[in-house]
Amino acid sequence: MFNKRRLLVFFVDVGLIAAAYVLAFLLRFDFDLPPDQWKVFLKGLGIVLSIKPLVFLVSGLYRNLWRYASLHDAMEIFKVITVSSVMTVFAVMYVRYFDSFPRSIFILDWFLLFSMVSSSRLVWRIFREMYFLPSQRPHSGKRTLILGAGEAGSMLLKEIRKRRDSEYNIIGFVDDDREKCGMLLHRVPVLGDIDHLRALVRKYKIQELIVAIPSAQGKMLRRIVGCCEKAKVAVKTIPGISDIISGKVAISQIKDVDIEDLLGRDAVVLDEHSISSYLTGKKILVSGAAGSIGSEVCRQVARFEPTKIILVDAAETPLFYIEKELAEKHPQLRIIPIVADIRNDVRIEMIFDQFMPEVVFHAAAYKHVPMMEYNPVEAVSNNILGTRKLADAAHRFGVKNFVMISTDKAVNPTNVMGASKRAAEIYVQALARKSLTKFTTVRFGNVLGSNGSVIPVFKEQISRGGPVTVTDPQIMRYFMTIPEATQLVLQAGCIGNGGEIFVLDMGEPVRIIDLAEELIRLSGFIPYEDIDIVITGLRPGEKLFEELLIEGEGIKPTSHEKIKIAAAVPSNLDTANTALDELAEQADVSDVGGIMECLKALVPEFTPSYKFSGDPPLGMQKLRPDLFVAKTSQSKIISLKK
């Protein structure tokens, strides 16, 4: 649709078309047009003004925003002018006027018109940026350095300059490429590299630093933040490149560096062709679809255009939100939200019979270690027996791929939650040996920002003014981001032949107390002064260190560098079923002691160990009578050993 501005641009272009043609004739005849050429000139002008404006109109040239004219737009102009010139030549030939028409006119006209139209766009952009957009005032806003004199840094500077109310006064750039040092980017100097960052901050009295490297990983950010903390300079960053490309955020959305950025890991490189081969056009079922991991699995799967996604979860409200989100982002995708409990085998049977899923991602599980110590019956009925019912249904209905999400807490477990996930692993591996369904298990550690995980808890404690509670100064955990974990889950689903346990590369473990201290600093406080850190003691079932492999499990590489295969410890399906039947009987009568004995028989490496700094909580005393096998009036340590 044409508005007044676009109409004006069109008429300017018509004038340029006429001017280029006239100037081409004048140049051809040294500005002295012979009388016998006037007729040729006028007829040619009529043909040019009939064809070229029409080509300009139908080409879509006037849909471009010329305030942001770029090299890509110049290429569009090149194509449109070339097509219009070729059509003009054919028109001249069609009216049998070609022999009397000077051939050089066509070339001169094309060159002049391209130069004029391109220049008009460039001149308008320069004029707009110099006179209409606010210039950066020398002393306005916080004195700021941009780290990264590349494409992102260039874009960020332009965005900042376009804002009349910008809070940033850009003093210069910092870049690790020493060849850029001393050069100018949009009239702003590149002052030095990261090694000289502290000196530059002092010299130029810098108040803030913006990291304009979307691919910057945790190691680099920790180094930068460390330098700036000592210089008492705030550090901000721009969104990740994937979010910018996807349109979720703009490059101008500057944000504070957070703990997820500092713990950030290398971007995951996926074999999207292999993933597409088992997801695109398929019917996908996700259990636990409303949870932290399950919902991200749904988001990642939706990118590969399945036929439909069946969202299964017992939590109605979170299920509503993930269904709404997916429907908005993927309006063409068939999304089927189902409120159901995986422990209800009749309901599960009905879902599989009605929707016939081809791929199942099993993310439904109770995951909080202390909570499952209070409720071992629920851990068994959901994490183990629910998994069996879902896996059995997948086997009976001929599902092609079944991917179960497990945890590093299943390795040499000291708690009910870990033992329940290990038992589920054993059953899925045993079933895989007799099924045509490709059953695989993916085992990884903590994910940043998941519901109830340590970082959201720390942030909430800091917002209240502290204290931040850490269970033990030596406790360490592996961390990865939710998108990274779920992308690798999708990748693992198309690796191997079934029955494998895939172990994700979790990197180096992180001390939780270091995490707490860094998060306090990023929030603008000083640990132990503004915000205290209190050691509360290990919670029931917690370990100081998590492991990724059970004794007897070897490790083998796969086609993906971040995914390894743990060699399976052989398990028998009949034996596993017998053990699970006994577990089910104990769970039906809520016999906690019987459940613990069954778990230890099924998972030999399960060695529960509990310590309390005082009397155990009253709820623990009532719900876990099996703990109190060695209690005296003098001892306040309650323990249970295998």
mmCIF file of N, CA and C in Angstrom, residues 61-181:
data_model
loop_
_atom_site.group_PDB
_atom_site.id
_atom_site.type_symbol
_atom_site.label_atom_id
_atom_site.label_comp_id
_atom_site.label_asym_id
_atom_site.label_seq_id
_atom_site.Cartn_x
_atom_site.Cartn_y
_atom_site.Cartn_z
ATOM 1 N N LEU A 61 10.032 -2.670 -4.906
ATOM 2 C CA LEU A 61 11.129 -1.817 -4.469
ATOM 3 C C LEU A 61 10.704 -0.842 -3.373
ATOM 4 N N TYR A 62 9.447 -0.468 -3.354
ATOM 5 C CA TYR A 62 8.986 0.571 -2.421
ATOM 6 C C TYR A 62 8.483 -0.003 -1.097
ATOM 7 N N ARG A 63 8.700 -1.318 -0.913
ATOM 8 C CA ARG A 63 8.407 -1.901 0.399
ATOM 9 C C ARG A 63 9.605 -1.803 1.336
ATOM 10 N N ASN A 64 10.767 -1.458 0.785
ATOM 11 C CA ASN A 64 11.980 -1.352 1.598
ATOM 12 C C ASN A 64 11.969 -0.087 2.432
ATOM 13 N N LEU A 65 12.577 -0.190 3.632
ATOM 14 C CA LEU A 65 12.729 0.973 4.504
ATOM 15 C C LEU A 65 14.075 1.620 4.184
ATOM 16 N N TRP A 66 14.017 2.713 3.434
ATOM 17 C CA TRP A 66 15.263 3.294 2.938
ATOM 18 C C TRP A 66 16.054 4.023 4.016
ATOM 19 N N ARG A 67 15.447 4.219 5.176
ATOM 20 C CA ARG A 67 16.212 4.810 6.276
ATOM 21 C C ARG A 67 17.310 3.849 6.739
ATOM 22 N N TYR A 68 17.139 2.528 6.422
ATOM 23 C CA TYR A 68 18.132 1.529 6.803
ATOM 24 C C TYR A 68 18.807 0.944 5.557
ATOM 25 N N ALA A 69 18.929 1.740 4.492
ATOM 26 C CA ALA A 69 19.491 1.255 3.233
ATOM 27 C C ALA A 69 20.859 0.619 3.461
ATOM 28 N N SER A 70 21.075 -0.523 2.786
ATOM 29 C CA SER A 70 22.307 -1.281 2.986
ATOM 30 C C SER A 70 22.767 -1.850 1.649
ATOM 31 N N LEU A 71 23.827 -2.659 1.687
ATOM 32 C CA LEU A 71 24.351 -3.287 0.481
ATOM 33 C C LEU A 71 23.304 -4.206 -0.148
ATOM 34 N N HIS A 72 22.524 -4.875 0.695
ATOM 35 C CA HIS A 72 21.467 -5.754 0.178
ATOM 36 C C HIS A 72 20.463 -4.947 -0.654
ATOM 37 N N ASP A 73 20.118 -3.755 -0.173
ATOM 38 C CA ASP A 73 19.177 -2.909 -0.916
ATOM 39 C C ASP A 73 19.789 -2.443 -2.241
ATOM 40 N N ALA A 74 21.105 -2.197 -2.241
ATOM 41 C CA ALA A 74 21.781 -1.804 -3.482
ATOM 42 C C ALA A 74 21.691 -2.929 -4.512
ATOM 43 N N MET A 75 21.793 -4.174 -4.042
ATOM 44 C CA MET A 75 21.656 -5.312 -4.957
ATOM 45 C C MET A 75 20.238 -5.396 -5.526
ATOM 46 N N GLU A 76 19.232 -5.076 -4.708
ATOM 47 C CA GLU A 76 17.853 -5.057 -5.196
ATOM 48 C C GLU A 76 17.682 -3.999 -6.280
ATOM 49 N N ILE A 77 18.258 -2.820 -6.035
ATOM 50 C CA ILE A 77 18.193 -1.740 -7.027
ATOM 51 C C ILE A 77 18.890 -2.172 -8.318
ATOM 52 N N PHE A 78 20.043 -2.828 -8.174
ATOM 53 C CA PHE A 78 20.793 -3.322 -9.338
ATOM 54 C C PHE A 78 19.919 -4.248 -10.181
ATOM 55 N N LYS A 79 19.243 -5.184 -9.545
ATOM 56 C CA LYS A 79 18.415 -6.146 -10.283
ATOM 57 C C LYS A 79 17.232 -5.460 -10.962
ATOM 58 N N VAL A 80 16.575 -4.550 -10.260
ATOM 59 C CA VAL A 80 15.390 -3.884 -10.815
ATOM 60 C C VAL A 80 15.774 -3.028 -12.019
ATOM 61 N N ILE A 81 16.862 -2.277 -11.892
ATOM 62 C CA ILE A 81 17.287 -1.405 -12.995
ATOM 63 C C ILE A 81 17.754 -2.236 -14.191
ATOM 64 N N THR A 82 18.430 -3.329 -13.917
ATOM 65 C CA THR A 82 18.881 -4.194 -15.018
ATOM 66 C C THR A 82 17.689 -4.771 -15.776
ATOM 67 N N VAL A 83 16.704 -5.283 -15.029
ATOM 68 C CA VAL A 83 15.512 -5.846 -15.671
ATOM 69 C C VAL A 83 14.780 -4.783 -16.481
ATOM 70 N N SER A 84 14.615 -3.594 -15.908
ATOM 71 C CA SER A 84 13.891 -2.524 -16.616
ATOM 72 C C SER A 84 14.649 -2.088 -17.870
ATOM 73 N N SER A 85 15.982 -2.066 -17.816
ATOM 74 C CA SER A 85 16.777 -1.671 -18.985
ATOM 75 C C SER A 85 16.681 -2.717 -20.087
ATOM 76 N N VAL A 86 16.729 -4.005 -19.701
ATOM 77 C CA VAL A 86 16.608 -5.077 -20.695
ATOM 78 C C VAL A 86 15.240 -5.020 -21.366
ATOM 79 N N MET A 87 14.200 -4.793 -20.577
ATOM 80 C CA MET A 87 12.854 -4.697 -21.144
ATOM 81 C C MET A 87 12.737 -3.498 -22.076
ATOM 82 N N THR A 88 13.442 -2.422 -21.759
ATOM 83 C CA THR A 88 13.434 -1.241 -22.632
ATOM 84 C C THR A 88 14.087 -1.557 -23.975
ATOM 85 N N VAL A 89 15.193 -2.290 -23.937
ATOM 86 C CA VAL A 89 15.878 -2.682 -25.173
ATOM 87 C C VAL A 89 14.940 -3.505 -26.051
ATOM 88 N N PHE A 90 14.252 -4.483 -25.441
ATOM 89 C CA PHE A 90 13.325 -5.324 -26.207
ATOM 90 C C PHE A 90 12.167 -4.498 -26.773
ATOM 91 N N ALA A 91 11.712 -3.502 -26.009
ATOM 92 C CA ALA A 91 10.622 -2.652 -26.492
ATOM 93 C C ALA A 91 11.060 -1.832 -27.693
ATOM 94 N N VAL A 92 12.295 -1.312 -27.638
ATOM 95 C CA VAL A 92 12.831 -0.543 -28.763
ATOM 96 C C VAL A 92 12.953 -1.434 -29.999
ATOM 97 N N MET A 93 13.383 -2.673 -29.780
ATOM 98 C CA MET A 93 13.489 -3.620 -30.891
ATOM 99 C C MET A 93 12.098 -3.972 -31.437
ATOM 100 N N TYR A 94 11.130 -4.099 -30.548
ATOM 101 C CA TYR A 94 9.783 -4.490 -30.952
ATOM 102 C C TYR A 94 9.148 -3.443 -31.864
ATOM 103 N N VAL A 95 9.397 -2.159 -31.572
ATOM 104 C CA VAL A 95 8.809 -1.091 -32.391
ATOM 105 C C VAL A 95 9.697 -0.782 -33.607
ATOM 106 N N ARG A 96 10.686 -1.645 -33.832
ATOM 107 C CA ARG A 96 11.574 -1.522 -34.996
ATOM 108 C C ARG A 96 12.261 -0.164 -35.042
ATOM 109 N N TYR A 97 12.780 0.170 -33.861
ATOM 110 C CA TYR A 97 13.423 1.460 -33.729
ATOM 111 C C TYR A 97 14.892 1.289 -33.352
ATOM 112 N N PHE A 98 15.336 0.026 -33.372
ATOM 113 C CA PHE A 98 16.644 -0.309 -32.830
ATOM 114 C C PHE A 98 17.793 0.205 -33.703
ATOM 115 N N ASP A 99 17.619 0.144 -35.034
ATOM 116 C CA ASP A 99 18.713 0.505 -35.939
ATOM 117 C C ASP A 99 19.094 1.973 -35.827
ATOM 118 N N SER A 100 18.097 2.819 -35.584
ATOM 119 C CA SER A 100 18.389 4.256 -35.516
ATOM 120 C C SER A 100 18.764 4.718 -34.110
ATOM 121 N N PHE A 101 18.722 3.787 -33.142
ATOM 122 C CA PHE A 101 18.968 4.151 -31.739
ATOM 123 C C PHE A 101 20.441 3.901 -31.396
ATOM 124 N N PRO A 102 21.165 4.915 -30.884
ATOM 125 C CA PRO A 102 22.578 4.710 -30.527
ATOM 126 C C PRO A 102 22.717 3.634 -29.444
ATOM 127 N N ARG A 103 23.543 2.589 -29.693
ATOM 128 C CA ARG A 103 23.666 1.466 -28.757
ATOM 129 C C ARG A 103 24.237 1.902 -27.404
ATOM 130 N N SER A 104 25.154 2.854 -27.420
ATOM 131 C CA SER A 104 25.808 3.273 -26.175
ATOM 132 C C SER A 104 24.834 3.928 -25.200
ATOM 133 N N ILE A 105 23.700 4.420 -25.726
ATOM 134 C CA ILE A 105 22.705 5.048 -24.847
ATOM 135 C C ILE A 105 22.220 4.058 -23.794
ATOM 136 N N PHE A 106 22.007 2.796 -24.194
ATOM 137 C CA PHE A 106 21.505 1.791 -23.255
ATOM 138 C C PHE A 106 22.465 1.608 -22.075
ATOM 139 N N ILE A 107 23.761 1.549 -22.385
ATOM 140 C CA ILE A 107 24.763 1.332 -21.328
ATOM 141 C C ILE A 107 24.876 2.564 -20.437
ATOM 142 N N LEU A 108 24.956 3.737 -21.069
ATOM 143 C CA LEU A 108 25.058 4.971 -20.289
ATOM 144 C C LEU A 108 23.827 5.171 -19.405
ATOM 145 N N ASP A 109 22.667 4.898 -19.974
ATOM 146 C CA ASP A 109 21.421 5.077 -19.217
ATOM 147 C C ASP A 109 21.379 4.132 -18.002
ATOM 148 N N TRP A 110 21.770 2.875 -18.219
ATOM 149 C CA TRP A 110 21.766 1.913 -17.102
ATOM 150 C C TRP A 110 22.702 2.380 -15.989
ATOM 151 N N PHE A 111 23.924 2.763 -16.371
ATOM 152 C CA PHE A 111 24.914 3.176 -15.374
ATOM 153 C C PHE A 111 24.466 4.422 -14.609
ATOM 154 N N LEU A 112 23.971 5.410 -15.334
ATOM 155 C CA LEU A 112 23.545 6.665 -14.686
ATOM 156 C C LEU A 112 22.345 6.447 -13.770
ATOM 157 N N LEU A 113 21.389 5.627 -14.227
ATOM 158 C CA LEU A 113 20.194 5.404 -13.412
ATOM 159 C C LEU A 113 20.540 4.651 -12.128
ATOM 160 N N PHE A 114 21.394 3.632 -12.244
ATOM 161 C CA PHE A 114 21.797 2.891 -11.042
ATOM 162 C C PHE A 114 22.513 3.822 -10.059
ATOM 163 N N SER A 115 23.412 4.659 -10.571
ATOM 164 C CA SER A 115 24.153 5.588 -9.702
ATOM 165 C C SER A 115 23.218 6.570 -9.027
ATOM 166 N N MET A 116 22.262 7.111 -9.776
ATOM 167 C CA MET A 116 21.352 8.116 -9.224
ATOM 168 C C MET A 116 20.416 7.529 -8.163
ATOM 169 N N VAL A 117 19.807 6.382 -8.478
ATOM 170 C CA VAL A 117 18.855 5.790 -7.527
ATOM 171 C C VAL A 117 19.570 5.344 -6.259
ATOM 172 N N SER A 118 20.724 4.693 -6.407
ATOM 173 C CA SER A 118 21.483 4.244 -5.232
ATOM 174 C C SER A 118 21.915 5.436 -4.387
ATOM 175 N N SER A 119 22.391 6.471 -5.043
ATOM 176 C CA SER A 119 22.852 7.658 -4.318
ATOM 177 C C SER A 119 21.707 8.339 -3.584
ATOM 178 N N SER A 120 20.526 8.337 -4.199
ATOM 179 C CA SER A 120 19.394 8.988 -3.537
ATOM 180 C C SER A 120 19.073 8.306 -2.216
ATOM 181 N N ARG A 121 19.158 6.953 -2.184
ATOM 182 C CA ARG A 121 18.901 6.229 -0.929
ATOM 183 C C ARG A 121 19.978 6.522 0.098
ATOM 184 N N LEU A 122 21.223 6.529 -0.356
ATOM 185 C CA LEU A 122 22.335 6.765 0.556
ATOM 186 C C LEU A 122 22.295 8.183 1.117
ATOM 187 N N VAL A 123 22.015 9.146 0.264
ATOM 188 C CA VAL A 123 21.950 10.544 0.708
ATOM 189 C C VAL A 123 20.841 10.723 1.741
ATOM 190 N N TRP A 124 19.686 10.072 1.502
ATOM 191 C CA TRP A 124 18.581 10.196 2.450
ATOM 192 C C TRP A 124 18.965 9.613 3.802
ATOM 193 N N ARG A 125 19.656 8.467 3.798
ATOM 194 C CA ARG A 125 20.050 7.858 5.070
ATOM 195 C C ARG A 125 21.053 8.745 5.810
ATOM 196 N N ILE A 126 22.044 9.279 5.077
ATOM 197 C CA ILE A 126 23.033 10.162 5.715
ATOM 198 C C ILE A 126 22.353 11.402 6.272
ATOM 199 N N PHE A 127 21.472 12.006 5.467
ATOM 200 C CA PHE A 127 20.766 13.213 5.904
ATOM 201 C C PHE A 127 19.947 12.932 7.162
ATOM 202 N N ARG A 128 19.249 11.792 7.176
ATOM 203 C CA ARG A 128 18.393 11.442 8.321
ATOM 204 C C ARG A 128 19.222 11.239 9.590
ATOM 205 N N GLU A 129 20.354 10.512 9.447
ATOM 206 C CA GLU A 129 21.158 10.216 10.626
ATOM 207 C C GLU A 129 21.860 11.462 11.160
ATOM 208 N N MET A 130 22.168 12.408 10.256
ATOM 209 C CA MET A 130 22.890 13.601 10.702
ATOM 210 C C MET A 130 21.968 14.673 11.271
ATOM 211 N N TYR A 131 20.755 14.772 10.743
ATOM 212 C CA TYR A 131 19.905 15.902 11.124
ATOM 213 C C TYR A 131 18.640 15.510 11.890
ATOM 214 N N PHE A 132 18.179 14.299 11.708
ATOM 215 C CA PHE A 132 16.937 13.901 12.371
ATOM 216 C C PHE A 132 17.180 13.077 13.634
ATOM 217 N N LEU A 133 18.207 12.203 13.596
ATOM 218 C CA LEU A 133 18.482 11.383 14.765
ATOM 219 C C LEU A 133 19.329 12.160 15.754
ATOM 220 N N PRO A 134 19.123 11.899 17.051
ATOM 221 C CA PRO A 134 19.900 12.629 18.053
ATOM 222 C C PRO A 134 21.359 12.231 17.995
ATOM 223 N N SER A 135 22.218 13.211 18.052
ATOM 224 C CA SER A 135 23.644 12.900 18.086
ATOM 225 C C SER A 135 24.049 12.592 19.519
ATOM 226 N N GLN A 136 25.132 11.871 19.672
ATOM 227 C CA GLN A 136 25.611 11.512 21.000
ATOM 228 C C GLN A 136 26.251 12.727 21.632
ATOM 229 N N ARG A 137 25.651 13.205 22.692
ATOM 230 C CA ARG A 137 26.189 14.388 23.362
ATOM 231 C C ARG A 137 27.440 14.002 24.135
ATOM 232 N N PRO A 138 28.466 14.824 24.108
ATOM 233 C CA PRO A 138 29.750 14.459 24.686
ATOM 234 C C PRO A 138 29.679 14.057 26.152
ATOM 235 N N HIS A 139 28.796 14.665 26.918
ATOM 236 C CA HIS A 139 28.811 14.416 28.356
ATOM 237 C C HIS A 139 27.478 13.887 28.860
ATOM 238 N N SER A 140 26.662 13.301 28.000
ATOM 239 C CA SER A 140 25.364 12.794 28.436
ATOM 240 C C SER A 140 25.439 11.301 28.701
ATOM 241 N N GLY A 141 24.761 10.868 29.711
ATOM 242 C CA GLY A 141 24.691 9.441 30.007
ATOM 243 C C GLY A 141 25.936 8.916 30.705
ATOM 244 N N LYS A 142 25.862 7.635 31.074
ATOM 245 C CA LYS A 142 26.987 6.988 31.753
ATOM 246 C C LYS A 142 28.128 6.751 30.773
ATOM 247 N N ARG A 143 29.331 7.025 31.246
ATOM 248 C CA ARG A 143 30.515 6.810 30.407
ATOM 249 C C ARG A 143 30.695 5.300 30.225
ATOM 250 N N THR A 144 30.616 4.873 28.962
ATOM 251 C CA THR A 144 30.479 3.444 28.677
ATOM 252 C C THR A 144 31.470 2.984 27.627
ATOM 253 N N LEU A 145 31.989 1.777 27.830
ATOM 254 C CA LEU A 145 32.792 1.096 26.817
ATOM 255 C C LEU A 145 31.971 -0.051 26.242
ATOM 256 N N ILE A 146 32.146 -0.300 24.947
ATOM 257 C CA ILE A 146 31.538 -1.467 24.312
ATOM 258 C C ILE A 146 32.646 -2.478 24.059
ATOM 259 N N LEU A 147 32.475 -3.680 24.590
ATOM 260 C CA LEU A 147 33.446 -4.738 24.363
ATOM 261 C C LEU A 147 33.035 -5.519 23.125
ATOM 262 N N GLY A 148 33.820 -5.394 22.064
ATOM 263 C CA GLY A 148 33.511 -6.068 20.809
ATOM 264 C C GLY A 148 33.284 -5.068 19.701
ATOM 265 N N ALA A 149 34.325 -4.826 18.884
ATOM 266 C CA ALA A 149 34.214 -3.878 17.768
ATOM 267 C C ALA A 149 33.907 -4.636 16.486
ATOM 268 N N GLY A 150 32.928 -5.529 16.574
ATOM 269 C CA GLY A 150 32.511 -6.295 15.408
ATOM 270 C C GLY A 150 31.129 -5.892 14.961
ATOM 271 N N GLU A 151 30.439 -6.815 14.280
ATOM 272 C CA GLU A 151 29.114 -6.520 13.747
ATOM 273 C C GLU A 151 28.123 -6.176 14.849
ATOM 274 N N ALA A 152 28.154 -6.970 15.947
ATOM 275 C CA ALA A 152 27.222 -6.720 17.049
ATOM 276 C C ALA A 152 27.509 -5.383 17.713
ATOM 277 N N GLY A 153 28.796 -5.063 17.900
ATOM 278 C CA GLY A 153 29.156 -3.776 18.496
ATOM 279 C C GLY A 153 28.722 -2.609 17.638
ATOM 280 N N SER A 154 28.892 -2.760 16.324
ATOM 281 C CA SER A 154 28.460 -1.721 15.386
ATOM 282 C C SER A 154 26.950 -1.502 15.463
ATOM 283 N N MET A 155 26.197 -2.612 15.446
ATOM 284 C CA MET A 155 24.741 -2.516 15.519
ATOM 285 C C MET A 155 24.297 -1.884 16.832
ATOM 286 N N LEU A 156 24.962 -2.273 17.924
ATOM 287 C CA LEU A 156 24.595 -1.740 19.242
ATOM 288 C C LEU A 156 24.823 -0.234 19.304
ATOM 289 N N LEU A 157 25.955 0.228 18.795
ATOM 290 C CA LEU A 157 26.239 1.664 18.799
ATOM 291 C C LEU A 157 25.177 2.430 18.016
ATOM 292 N N LYS A 158 24.787 1.902 16.852
ATOM 293 C CA LYS A 158 23.753 2.567 16.054
ATOM 294 C C LYS A 158 22.429 2.624 16.813
ATOM 295 N N GLU A 159 22.066 1.510 17.466
ATOM 296 C CA GLU A 159 20.812 1.480 18.219
ATOM 297 C C GLU A 159 20.834 2.488 19.358
ATOM 298 N N ILE A 160 21.965 2.582 20.057
ATOM 299 C CA ILE A 160 22.081 3.530 21.166
ATOM 300 C C ILE A 160 21.952 4.959 20.663
ATOM 301 N N ARG A 161 22.560 5.265 19.533
ATOM 302 C CA ARG A 161 22.524 6.627 19.001
ATOM 303 C C ARG A 161 21.136 7.031 18.503
ATOM 304 N N LYS A 162 20.314 6.035 18.152
ATOM 305 C CA LYS A 162 18.975 6.349 17.667
ATOM 306 C C LYS A 162 18.025 6.753 18.796
ATOM 307 N N ARG A 163 18.388 6.425 20.008
ATOM 308 C CA ARG A 163 17.501 6.682 21.146
ATOM 309 C C ARG A 163 17.775 8.055 21.738
ATOM 310 N N ARG A 164 16.761 8.878 21.751
ATOM 311 C CA ARG A 164 16.917 10.232 22.290
ATOM 312 C C ARG A 164 17.181 10.213 23.800
ATOM 313 N N ASP A 165 16.628 9.199 24.470
ATOM 314 C CA ASP A 165 16.761 9.137 25.921
ATOM 315 C C ASP A 165 17.818 8.125 26.350
ATOM 316 N N SER A 166 18.803 7.877 25.486
ATOM 317 C CA SER A 166 19.808 6.867 25.799
ATOM 318 C C SER A 166 20.573 7.229 27.068
ATOM 319 N N GLU A 167 20.772 6.219 27.919
ATOM 320 C CA GLU A 167 21.504 6.446 29.172
ATOM 321 C C GLU A 167 22.994 6.190 29.022
ATOM 322 N N TYR A 168 23.451 5.913 27.791
ATOM 323 C CA TYR A 168 24.852 5.550 27.584
ATOM 324 C C TYR A 168 25.581 6.604 26.754
ATOM 325 N N ASN A 169 26.743 7.002 27.236
ATOM 326 C CA ASN A 169 27.655 7.866 26.490
ATOM 327 C C ASN A 169 28.844 6.996 26.086
ATOM 328 N N ILE A 170 28.866 6.561 24.824
ATOM 329 C CA ILE A 170 29.875 5.604 24.376
ATOM 330 C C ILE A 170 31.215 6.318 24.188
ATOM 331 N N ILE A 171 32.180 5.928 25.009
ATOM 332 C CA ILE A 171 33.503 6.547 24.971
ATOM 333 C C ILE A 171 34.409 5.845 23.966
ATOM 334 N N GLY A 172 34.253 4.530 23.843
ATOM 335 C CA GLY A 172 35.103 3.793 22.914
ATOM 336 C C GLY A 172 34.780 2.316 22.918
ATOM 337 N N PHE A 173 35.538 1.586 22.108
ATOM 338 C CA PHE A 173 35.408 0.135 22.006
ATOM 339 C C PHE A 173 36.626 -0.533 22.629
ATOM 340 N N VAL A 174 36.425 -1.777 23.051
ATOM 341 C CA VAL A 174 37.525 -2.650 23.464
ATOM 342 C C VAL A 174 37.390 -3.925 22.642
ATOM 343 N N ASP A 175 38.510 -4.399 22.077
ATOM 344 C CA ASP A 175 38.444 -5.594 21.242
ATOM 345 C C ASP A 175 39.751 -6.360 21.345
ATOM 346 N N ASP A 176 39.657 -7.691 21.351
ATOM 347 C CA ASP A 176 40.847 -8.530 21.461
ATOM 348 C C ASP A 176 41.676 -8.564 20.184
ATOM 349 N N ASP A 177 41.115 -8.117 19.063
ATOM 350 C CA ASP A 177 41.855 -8.060 17.811
ATOM 351 C C ASP A 177 42.726 -6.798 17.832
ATOM 352 N N ARG A 178 44.014 -6.992 18.050
ATOM 353 C CA ARG A 178 44.908 -5.843 18.235
ATOM 354 C C ARG A 178 45.069 -5.009 16.965
ATOM 355 N N GLU A 179 44.752 -5.600 15.812
ATOM 356 C CA GLU A 179 44.831 -4.830 14.570
ATOM 357 C C GLU A 179 43.775 -3.734 14.526
ATOM 358 N N LYS A 180 42.706 -3.881 15.324
ATOM 359 C CA LYS A 180 41.658 -2.860 15.352
ATOM 360 C C LYS A 180 41.998 -1.697 16.284
ATOM 361 N N CYS A 181 42.955 -1.909 17.189
ATOM 362 C CA CYS A 181 43.293 -0.870 18.164
ATOM 363 C C CYS A 181 43.744 0.409 17.452
#
